[in-house]
Tab-separated table of C-alpha atoms in Angstrom:
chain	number	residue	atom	x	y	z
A	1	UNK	CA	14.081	12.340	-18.114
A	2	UNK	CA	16.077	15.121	-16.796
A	3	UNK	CA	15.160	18.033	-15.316
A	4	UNK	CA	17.075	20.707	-16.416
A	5	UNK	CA	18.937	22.579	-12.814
A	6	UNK	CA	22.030	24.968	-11.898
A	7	UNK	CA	24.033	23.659	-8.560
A	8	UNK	CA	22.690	25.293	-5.200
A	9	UNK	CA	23.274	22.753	-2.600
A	10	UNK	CA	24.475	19.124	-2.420
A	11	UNK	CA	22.254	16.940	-4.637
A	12	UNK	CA	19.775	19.829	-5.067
A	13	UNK	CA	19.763	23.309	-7.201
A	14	UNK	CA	17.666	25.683	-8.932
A	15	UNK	CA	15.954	25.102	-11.531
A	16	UNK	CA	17.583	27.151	-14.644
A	17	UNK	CA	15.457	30.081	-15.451
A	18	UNK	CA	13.978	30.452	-12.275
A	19	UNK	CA	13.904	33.292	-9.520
A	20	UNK	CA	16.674	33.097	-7.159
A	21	UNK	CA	14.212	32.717	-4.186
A	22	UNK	CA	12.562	29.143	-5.580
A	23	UNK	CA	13.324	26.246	-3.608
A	24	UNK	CA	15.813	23.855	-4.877
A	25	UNK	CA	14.755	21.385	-6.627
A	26	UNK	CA	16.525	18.111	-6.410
A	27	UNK	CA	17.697	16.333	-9.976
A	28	UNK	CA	14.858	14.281	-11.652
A	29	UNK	CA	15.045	10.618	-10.866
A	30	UNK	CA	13.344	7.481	-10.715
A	31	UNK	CA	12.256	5.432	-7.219
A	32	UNK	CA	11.847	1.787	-6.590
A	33	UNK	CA	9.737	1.349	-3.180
A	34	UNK	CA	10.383	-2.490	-1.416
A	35	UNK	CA	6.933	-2.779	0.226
A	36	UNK	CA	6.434	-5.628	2.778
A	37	UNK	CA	3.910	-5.580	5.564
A	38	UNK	CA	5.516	-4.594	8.966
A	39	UNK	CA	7.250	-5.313	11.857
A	40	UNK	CA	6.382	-4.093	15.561
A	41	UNK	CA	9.655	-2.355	16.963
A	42	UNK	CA	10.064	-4.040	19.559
A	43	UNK	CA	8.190	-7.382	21.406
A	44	UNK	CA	7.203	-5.478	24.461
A	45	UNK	CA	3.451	-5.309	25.328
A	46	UNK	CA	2.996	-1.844	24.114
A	47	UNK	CA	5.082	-2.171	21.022
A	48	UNK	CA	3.085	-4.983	19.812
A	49	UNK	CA	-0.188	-3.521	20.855
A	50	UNK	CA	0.540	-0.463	18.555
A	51	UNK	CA	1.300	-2.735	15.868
A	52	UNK	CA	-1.311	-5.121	16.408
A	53	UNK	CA	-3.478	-2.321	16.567
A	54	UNK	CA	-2.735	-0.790	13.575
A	55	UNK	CA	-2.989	-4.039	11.591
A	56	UNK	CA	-6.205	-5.397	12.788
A	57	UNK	CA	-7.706	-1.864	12.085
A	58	UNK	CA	-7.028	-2.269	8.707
A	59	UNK	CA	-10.269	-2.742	7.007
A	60	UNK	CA	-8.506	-4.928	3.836
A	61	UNK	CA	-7.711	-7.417	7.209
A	62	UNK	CA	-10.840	-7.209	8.946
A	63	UNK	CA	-13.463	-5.832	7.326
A	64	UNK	CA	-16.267	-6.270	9.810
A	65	UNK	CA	-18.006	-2.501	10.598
A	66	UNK	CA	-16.059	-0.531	13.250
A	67	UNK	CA	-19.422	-1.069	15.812
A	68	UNK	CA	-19.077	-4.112	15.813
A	69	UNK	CA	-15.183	-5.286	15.560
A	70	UNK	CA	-13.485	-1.998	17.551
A	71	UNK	CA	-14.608	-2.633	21.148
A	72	UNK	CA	-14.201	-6.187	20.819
A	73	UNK	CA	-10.166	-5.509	19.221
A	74	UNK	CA	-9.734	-2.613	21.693
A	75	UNK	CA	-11.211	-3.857	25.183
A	76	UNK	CA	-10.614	-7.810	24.374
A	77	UNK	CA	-7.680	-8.788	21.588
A	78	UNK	CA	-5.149	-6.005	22.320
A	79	UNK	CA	-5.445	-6.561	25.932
A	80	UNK	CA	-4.593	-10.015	25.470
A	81	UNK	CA	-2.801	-11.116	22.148
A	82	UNK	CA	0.151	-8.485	22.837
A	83	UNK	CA	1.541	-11.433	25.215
A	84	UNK	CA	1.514	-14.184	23.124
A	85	UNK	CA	2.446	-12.152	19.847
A	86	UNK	CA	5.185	-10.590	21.785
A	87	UNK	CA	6.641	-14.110	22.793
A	88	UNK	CA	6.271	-15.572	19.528
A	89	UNK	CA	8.435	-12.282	17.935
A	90	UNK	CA	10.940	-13.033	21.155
A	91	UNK	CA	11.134	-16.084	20.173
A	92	UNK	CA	12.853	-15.447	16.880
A	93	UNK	CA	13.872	-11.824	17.001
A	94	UNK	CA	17.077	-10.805	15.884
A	95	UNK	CA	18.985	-9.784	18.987
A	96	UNK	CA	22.186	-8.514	16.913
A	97	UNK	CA	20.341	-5.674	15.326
A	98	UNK	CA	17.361	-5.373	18.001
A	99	UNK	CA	14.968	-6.052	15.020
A	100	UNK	CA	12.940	-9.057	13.723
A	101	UNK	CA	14.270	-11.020	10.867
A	102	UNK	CA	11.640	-9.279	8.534
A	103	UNK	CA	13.068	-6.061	8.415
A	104	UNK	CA	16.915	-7.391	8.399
A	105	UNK	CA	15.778	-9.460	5.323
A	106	UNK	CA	13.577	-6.749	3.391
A	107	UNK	CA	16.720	-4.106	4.212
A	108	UNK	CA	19.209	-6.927	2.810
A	109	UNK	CA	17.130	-7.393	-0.041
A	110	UNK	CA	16.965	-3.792	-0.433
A	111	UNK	CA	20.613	-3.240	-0.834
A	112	UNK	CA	21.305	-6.315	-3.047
A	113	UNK	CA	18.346	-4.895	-5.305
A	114	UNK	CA	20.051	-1.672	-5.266
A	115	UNK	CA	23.173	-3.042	-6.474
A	116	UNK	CA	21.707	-4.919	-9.365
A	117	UNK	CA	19.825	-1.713	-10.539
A	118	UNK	CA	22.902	1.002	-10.129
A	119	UNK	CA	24.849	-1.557	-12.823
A	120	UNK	CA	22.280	-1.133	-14.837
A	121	UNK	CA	21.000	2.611	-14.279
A	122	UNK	CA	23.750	4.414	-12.036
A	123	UNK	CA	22.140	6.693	-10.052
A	124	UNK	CA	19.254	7.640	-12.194
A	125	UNK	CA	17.378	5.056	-9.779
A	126	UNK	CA	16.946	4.790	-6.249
A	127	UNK	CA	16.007	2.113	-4.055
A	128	UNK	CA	13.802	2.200	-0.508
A	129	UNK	CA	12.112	0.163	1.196
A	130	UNK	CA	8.827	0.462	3.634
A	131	UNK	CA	6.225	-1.537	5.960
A	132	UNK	CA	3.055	-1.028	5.722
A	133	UNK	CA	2.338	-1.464	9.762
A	134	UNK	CA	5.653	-0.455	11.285
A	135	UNK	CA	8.504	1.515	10.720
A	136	UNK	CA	9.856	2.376	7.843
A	137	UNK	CA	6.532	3.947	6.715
A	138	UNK	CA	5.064	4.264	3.543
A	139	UNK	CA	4.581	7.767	4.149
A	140	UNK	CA	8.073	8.666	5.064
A	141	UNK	CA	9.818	6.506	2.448
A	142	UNK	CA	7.621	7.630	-0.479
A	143	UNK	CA	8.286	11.345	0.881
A	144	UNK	CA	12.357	10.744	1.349
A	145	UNK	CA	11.989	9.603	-2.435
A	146	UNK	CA	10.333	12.615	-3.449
A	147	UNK	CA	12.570	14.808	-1.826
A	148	UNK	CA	15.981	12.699	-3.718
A	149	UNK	CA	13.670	13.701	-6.606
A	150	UNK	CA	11.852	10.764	-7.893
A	151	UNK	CA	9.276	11.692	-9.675
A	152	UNK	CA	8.403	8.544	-10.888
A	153	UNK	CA	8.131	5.633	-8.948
A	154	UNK	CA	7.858	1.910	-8.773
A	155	UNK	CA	5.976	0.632	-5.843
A	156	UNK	CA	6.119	-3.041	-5.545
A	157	UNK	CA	4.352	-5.115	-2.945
A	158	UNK	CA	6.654	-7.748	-2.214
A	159	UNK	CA	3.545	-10.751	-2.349
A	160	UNK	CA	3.615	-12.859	-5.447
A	161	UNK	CA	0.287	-13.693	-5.396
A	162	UNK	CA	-2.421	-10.636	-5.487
A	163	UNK	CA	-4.627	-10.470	-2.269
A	164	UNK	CA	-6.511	-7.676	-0.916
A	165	UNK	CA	-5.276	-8.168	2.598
A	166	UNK	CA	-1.856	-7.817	1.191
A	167	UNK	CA	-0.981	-6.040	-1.933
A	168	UNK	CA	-4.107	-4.118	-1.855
A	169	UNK	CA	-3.914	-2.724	0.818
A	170	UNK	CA	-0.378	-1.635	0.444
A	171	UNK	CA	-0.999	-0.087	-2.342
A	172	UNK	CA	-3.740	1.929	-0.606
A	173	UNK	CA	-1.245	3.364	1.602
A	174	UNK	CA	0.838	4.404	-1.100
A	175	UNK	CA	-1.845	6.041	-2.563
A	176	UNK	CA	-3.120	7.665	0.443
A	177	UNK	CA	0.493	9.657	0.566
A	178	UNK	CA	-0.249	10.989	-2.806
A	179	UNK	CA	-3.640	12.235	-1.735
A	180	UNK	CA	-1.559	14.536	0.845
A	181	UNK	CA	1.374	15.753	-1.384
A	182	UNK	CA	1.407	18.785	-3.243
A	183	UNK	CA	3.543	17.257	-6.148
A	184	UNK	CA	2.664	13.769	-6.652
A	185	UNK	CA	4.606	11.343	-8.155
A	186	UNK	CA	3.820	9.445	-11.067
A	187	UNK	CA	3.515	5.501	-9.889
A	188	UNK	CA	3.645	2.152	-11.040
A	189	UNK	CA	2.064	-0.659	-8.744
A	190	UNK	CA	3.871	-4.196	-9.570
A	191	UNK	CA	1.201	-6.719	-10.217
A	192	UNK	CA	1.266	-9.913	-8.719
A	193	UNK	CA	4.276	-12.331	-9.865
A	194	UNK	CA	3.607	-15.874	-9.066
A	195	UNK	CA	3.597	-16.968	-12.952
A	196	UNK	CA	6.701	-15.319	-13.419
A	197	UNK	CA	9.591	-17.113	-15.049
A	198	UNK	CA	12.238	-16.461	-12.916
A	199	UNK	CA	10.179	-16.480	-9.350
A	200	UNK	CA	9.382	-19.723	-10.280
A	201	UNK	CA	13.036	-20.866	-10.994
A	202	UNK	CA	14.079	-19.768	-7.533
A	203	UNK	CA	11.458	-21.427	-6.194
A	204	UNK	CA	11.963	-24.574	-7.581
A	205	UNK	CA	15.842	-23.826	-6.696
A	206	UNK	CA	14.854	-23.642	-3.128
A	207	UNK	CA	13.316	-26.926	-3.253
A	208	UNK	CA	16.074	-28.747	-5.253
A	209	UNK	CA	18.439	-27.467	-2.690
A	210	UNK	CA	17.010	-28.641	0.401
A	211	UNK	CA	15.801	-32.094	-1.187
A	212	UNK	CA	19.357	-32.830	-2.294
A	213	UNK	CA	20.466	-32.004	1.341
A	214	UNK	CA	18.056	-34.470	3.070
A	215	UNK	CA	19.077	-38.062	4.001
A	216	UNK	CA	15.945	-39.355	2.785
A	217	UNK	CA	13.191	-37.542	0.397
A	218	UNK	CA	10.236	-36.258	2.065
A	219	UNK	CA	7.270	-37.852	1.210
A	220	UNK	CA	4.938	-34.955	1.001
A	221	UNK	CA	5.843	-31.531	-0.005
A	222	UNK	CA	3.486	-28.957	1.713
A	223	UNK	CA	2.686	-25.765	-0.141
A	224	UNK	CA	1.854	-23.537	2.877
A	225	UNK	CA	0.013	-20.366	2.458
A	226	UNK	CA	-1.251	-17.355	4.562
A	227	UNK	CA	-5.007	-18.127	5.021
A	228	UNK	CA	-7.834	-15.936	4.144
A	229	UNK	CA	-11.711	-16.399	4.762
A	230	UNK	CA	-13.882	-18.583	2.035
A	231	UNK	CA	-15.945	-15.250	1.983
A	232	UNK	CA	-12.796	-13.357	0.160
A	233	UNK	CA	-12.889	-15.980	-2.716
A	234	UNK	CA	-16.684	-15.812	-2.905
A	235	UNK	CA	-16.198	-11.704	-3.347
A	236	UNK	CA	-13.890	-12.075	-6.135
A	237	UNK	CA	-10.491	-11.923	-4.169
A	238	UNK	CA	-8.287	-13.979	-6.835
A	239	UNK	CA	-5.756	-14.937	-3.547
A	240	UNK	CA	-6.609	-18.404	-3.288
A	241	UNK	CA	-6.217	-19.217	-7.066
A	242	UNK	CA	-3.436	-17.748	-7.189
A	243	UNK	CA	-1.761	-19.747	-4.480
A	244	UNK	CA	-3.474	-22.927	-6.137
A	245	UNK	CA	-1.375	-22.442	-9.447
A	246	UNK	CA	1.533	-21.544	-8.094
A	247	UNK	CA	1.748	-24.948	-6.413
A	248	UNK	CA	0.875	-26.150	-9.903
A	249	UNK	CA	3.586	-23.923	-11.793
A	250	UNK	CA	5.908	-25.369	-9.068
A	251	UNK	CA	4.880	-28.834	-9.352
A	252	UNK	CA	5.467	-28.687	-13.169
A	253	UNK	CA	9.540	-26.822	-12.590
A	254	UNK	CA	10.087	-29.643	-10.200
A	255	UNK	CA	8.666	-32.528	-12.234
A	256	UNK	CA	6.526	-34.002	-9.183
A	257	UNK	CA	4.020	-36.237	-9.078
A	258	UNK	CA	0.348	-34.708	-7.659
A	259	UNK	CA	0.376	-36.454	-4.541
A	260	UNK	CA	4.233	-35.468	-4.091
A	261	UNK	CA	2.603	-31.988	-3.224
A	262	UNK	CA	-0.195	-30.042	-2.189
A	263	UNK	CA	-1.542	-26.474	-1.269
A	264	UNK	CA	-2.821	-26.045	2.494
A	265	UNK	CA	-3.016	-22.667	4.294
A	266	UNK	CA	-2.078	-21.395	7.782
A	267	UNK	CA	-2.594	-18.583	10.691
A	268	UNK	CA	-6.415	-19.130	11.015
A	269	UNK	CA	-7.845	-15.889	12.649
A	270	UNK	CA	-11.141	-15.281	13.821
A	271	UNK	CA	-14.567	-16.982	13.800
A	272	UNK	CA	-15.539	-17.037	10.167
A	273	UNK	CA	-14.357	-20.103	7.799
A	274	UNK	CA	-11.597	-20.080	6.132
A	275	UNK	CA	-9.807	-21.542	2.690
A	276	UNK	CA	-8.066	-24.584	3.574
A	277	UNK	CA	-7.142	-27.345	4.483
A	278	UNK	CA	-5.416	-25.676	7.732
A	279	UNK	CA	-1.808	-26.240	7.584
A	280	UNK	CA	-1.360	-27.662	11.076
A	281	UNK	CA	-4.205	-29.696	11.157
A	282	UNK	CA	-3.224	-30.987	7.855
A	283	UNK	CA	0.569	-32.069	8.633
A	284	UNK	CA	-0.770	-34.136	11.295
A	285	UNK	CA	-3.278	-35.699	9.445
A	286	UNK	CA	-0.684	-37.125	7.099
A	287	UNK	CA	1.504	-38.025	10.008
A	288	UNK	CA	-1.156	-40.321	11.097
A	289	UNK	CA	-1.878	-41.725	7.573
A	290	UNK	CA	2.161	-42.952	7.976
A	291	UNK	CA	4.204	-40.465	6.625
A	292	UNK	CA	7.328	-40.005	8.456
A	293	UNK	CA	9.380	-37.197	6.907
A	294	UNK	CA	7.162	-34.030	5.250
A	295	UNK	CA	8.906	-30.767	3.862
A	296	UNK	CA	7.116	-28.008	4.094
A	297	UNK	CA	7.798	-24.055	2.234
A	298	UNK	CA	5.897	-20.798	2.331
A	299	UNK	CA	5.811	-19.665	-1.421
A	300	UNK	CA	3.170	-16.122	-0.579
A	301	UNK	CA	6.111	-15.229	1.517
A	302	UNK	CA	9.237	-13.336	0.123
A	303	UNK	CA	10.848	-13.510	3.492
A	304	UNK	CA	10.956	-15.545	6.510
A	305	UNK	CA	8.751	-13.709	9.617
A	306	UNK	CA	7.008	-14.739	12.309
A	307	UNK	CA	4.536	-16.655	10.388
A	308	UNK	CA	7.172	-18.906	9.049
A	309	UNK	CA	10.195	-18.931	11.740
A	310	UNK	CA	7.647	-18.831	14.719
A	311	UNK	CA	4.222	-20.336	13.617
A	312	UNK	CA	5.694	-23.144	10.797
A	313	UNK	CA	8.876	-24.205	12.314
A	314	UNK	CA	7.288	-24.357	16.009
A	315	UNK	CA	3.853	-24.740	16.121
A	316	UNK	CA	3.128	-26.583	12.629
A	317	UNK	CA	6.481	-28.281	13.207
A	318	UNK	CA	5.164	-29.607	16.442
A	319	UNK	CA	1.649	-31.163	15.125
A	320	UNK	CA	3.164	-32.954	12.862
A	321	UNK	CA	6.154	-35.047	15.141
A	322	UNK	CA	3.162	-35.024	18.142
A	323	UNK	CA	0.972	-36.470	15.506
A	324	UNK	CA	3.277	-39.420	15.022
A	325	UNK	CA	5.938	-37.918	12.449
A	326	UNK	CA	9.605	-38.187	11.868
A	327	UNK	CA	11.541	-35.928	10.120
A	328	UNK	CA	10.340	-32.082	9.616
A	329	UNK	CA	11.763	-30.425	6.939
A	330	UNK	CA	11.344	-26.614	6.751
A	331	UNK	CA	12.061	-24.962	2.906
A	332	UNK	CA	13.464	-20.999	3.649
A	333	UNK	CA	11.635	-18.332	2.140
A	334	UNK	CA	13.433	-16.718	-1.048
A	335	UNK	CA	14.707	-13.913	1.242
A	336	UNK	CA	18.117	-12.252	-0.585
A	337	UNK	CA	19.049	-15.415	-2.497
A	338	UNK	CA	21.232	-14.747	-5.859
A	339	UNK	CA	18.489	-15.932	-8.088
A	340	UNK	CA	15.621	-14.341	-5.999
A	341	UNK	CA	17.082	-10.679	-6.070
A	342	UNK	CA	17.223	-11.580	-10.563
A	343	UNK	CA	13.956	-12.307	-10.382
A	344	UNK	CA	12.771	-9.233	-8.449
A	345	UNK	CA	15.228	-7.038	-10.660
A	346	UNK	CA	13.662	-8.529	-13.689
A	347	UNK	CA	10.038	-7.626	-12.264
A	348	UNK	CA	11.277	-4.043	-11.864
A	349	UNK	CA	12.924	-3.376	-14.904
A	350	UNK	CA	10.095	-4.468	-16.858
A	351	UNK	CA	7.978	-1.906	-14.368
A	352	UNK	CA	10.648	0.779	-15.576
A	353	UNK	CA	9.866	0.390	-19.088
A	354	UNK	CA	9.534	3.652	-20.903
A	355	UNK	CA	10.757	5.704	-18.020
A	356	UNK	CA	14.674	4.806	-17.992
């Protein structure tokens, strides 16, 4: 896998044999792209209207024709939902670093994946990460990469179960670089994970964790998952299986009974009906039936975000005590846990089979 060069600059040279005016070519390596799906940069109106913007333009997210869904996102949502999104991000951005927990988590993740993969490749591989709405960019990360010299590369949505709002469409955008580059990359999409071995043992980790922590053991254990429409499932969009037997696979690792836990899904958007049952409506249902202490975690997630620190812990948090409940118990996403980064590492290295 090397690529055979005589030392011109730092990390770059000409290629032996070649005339002395070719551009330097940097030594042949392999990448490993983090993808997660964005962060505004900052929670100002016009920050989150860009981002908004760019997200709800996204026709894997809303796939209604432009005629019809533009004017009414342009002229009616992004004049108003840049206020409440931008509070919600306030609410749990990360003043320290002036970023929101999403992109301090994917970066920390980044490094501690880095670190796994030098001891076992040394710099023969290197590790970026992107957003697909948001900075860093696909674009610019899979272009930095090529410019290190990766000319293979291993671009892995960070969503454990496939959807096409999600790992589709970040893999579009990965793709839609290599349309514009002169010298593209060979590439390696990671397929969804949710059956694997050791995503499932952190998972279940998570859970054993927390439950040991508690003074009393929740009743109910909530699987909560980013909704989609019923339409998606209807059109062959595997999502909501997937999330359905990974709260099985995780039911199994924990040795719960089947009313000890159950699959619901969350962040409704828009008019059209969606998988459920809805997360907050459900947590409040079983407050009223008489449970008084519920735990709830976010397995589609690989890091806590708005969705989670904002929408579960506040707003789903609140339906349930309003509702008549107890004791809230929120389960953290993976994030850069010890046995989370070996799962992820193990995902990848199978991904770099036959290239390292």
């Amino acid at each position: 896998m090397t690529t055979s060069v005589e030392k011109d600059q730092p990390g770059k040279g000409r290629l032996a044999h070649a005339a002395s005016d070719h551009p330097p070519v940097a030594p042949a390596k392999v990448g490993v792209v983090l993808a997660n799906l964005g962060t505004p940069d900052a929670t100002d109106y016009w920050s989150m209207r860009r981002y908004l913007g760019e997200f709800l333009s996204d026709k894997r997210v809303v796939d209604y024709a432009d005629w019809k869904w533009q004017p009414l996102l342009q002229l009616v949502i992004l004049s108003k939902r840049p206020f409440s999104s931008g509070k919600a991000y306030k609410s749990i951005w990360n003043m320290e670093n002036n970023e929101s927990p999403l992109l301090t988590i994917t970066r920390a993740q980044t490094e501690k994946v880095t670190t796994a993969l030098h001891e076992l490749y040394g710099d023969n591989v290197v590790v970026d990460f992107c957003m697909r709405y948001g900075n860093p960019s696909t674009d610019s990360v899979i272009r930095r990469l090529q410019a290190q010299g990766c000319e293979k590369i291993v671009f892995f949505p960070l969503y454990p179960q496939y959807g096409s709002p999600t790992t589709a469409t970040a893999n579009d955008q990965a793709f839609r670089t290599l349309m514009k580059l002169k010298w593209q990359p060979s590439i390696r999409t990671v397929p969804a994970y949710f059956e694997h071995p050791e995503y499932l043992t952190a998972l279940a980790n998570s859970v054993r964790e927390v439950y040991d922590d508690t003074a009393s053991r929740p009743e109910k254990l909530v699987a909560s998952y980013h909704g989609v429409p019923q339409r998606y499932l209807m059109e062959g969009d595997p999502y909501h299986c997937h999330c359905q037997k990974t709260t099985r696979l995780l039911k199994e690792r924990l040795g719960m009974a089947d009313e000890e836990i159950v699959t619901a899904f969350q962040s409704k958007f828009g008019p059209e009906k969606w998988v459920g049952p809805a997360t907050v409506d459900y947590v409040a249902e079983l407050a009223r039936q008489g449970k008084k202490h519920i735990a709830v975690i976010s397995p589609a997630f690989a890091s806590d975000c708005v969705e989670t620190l904002e929408e579960i812990q506040e707003e789903i948090r609140d339906s349930f005590l309003e509702a008549g409940g107890e004791t809230f118990t929120y389960i953290p996403c993976l994030n850069d846990r010890d046995d989370h980064i070996a799962a992820l590492t193990a995902i990848i290295r199978n991904e770099l089979g036959g290239w390292l």
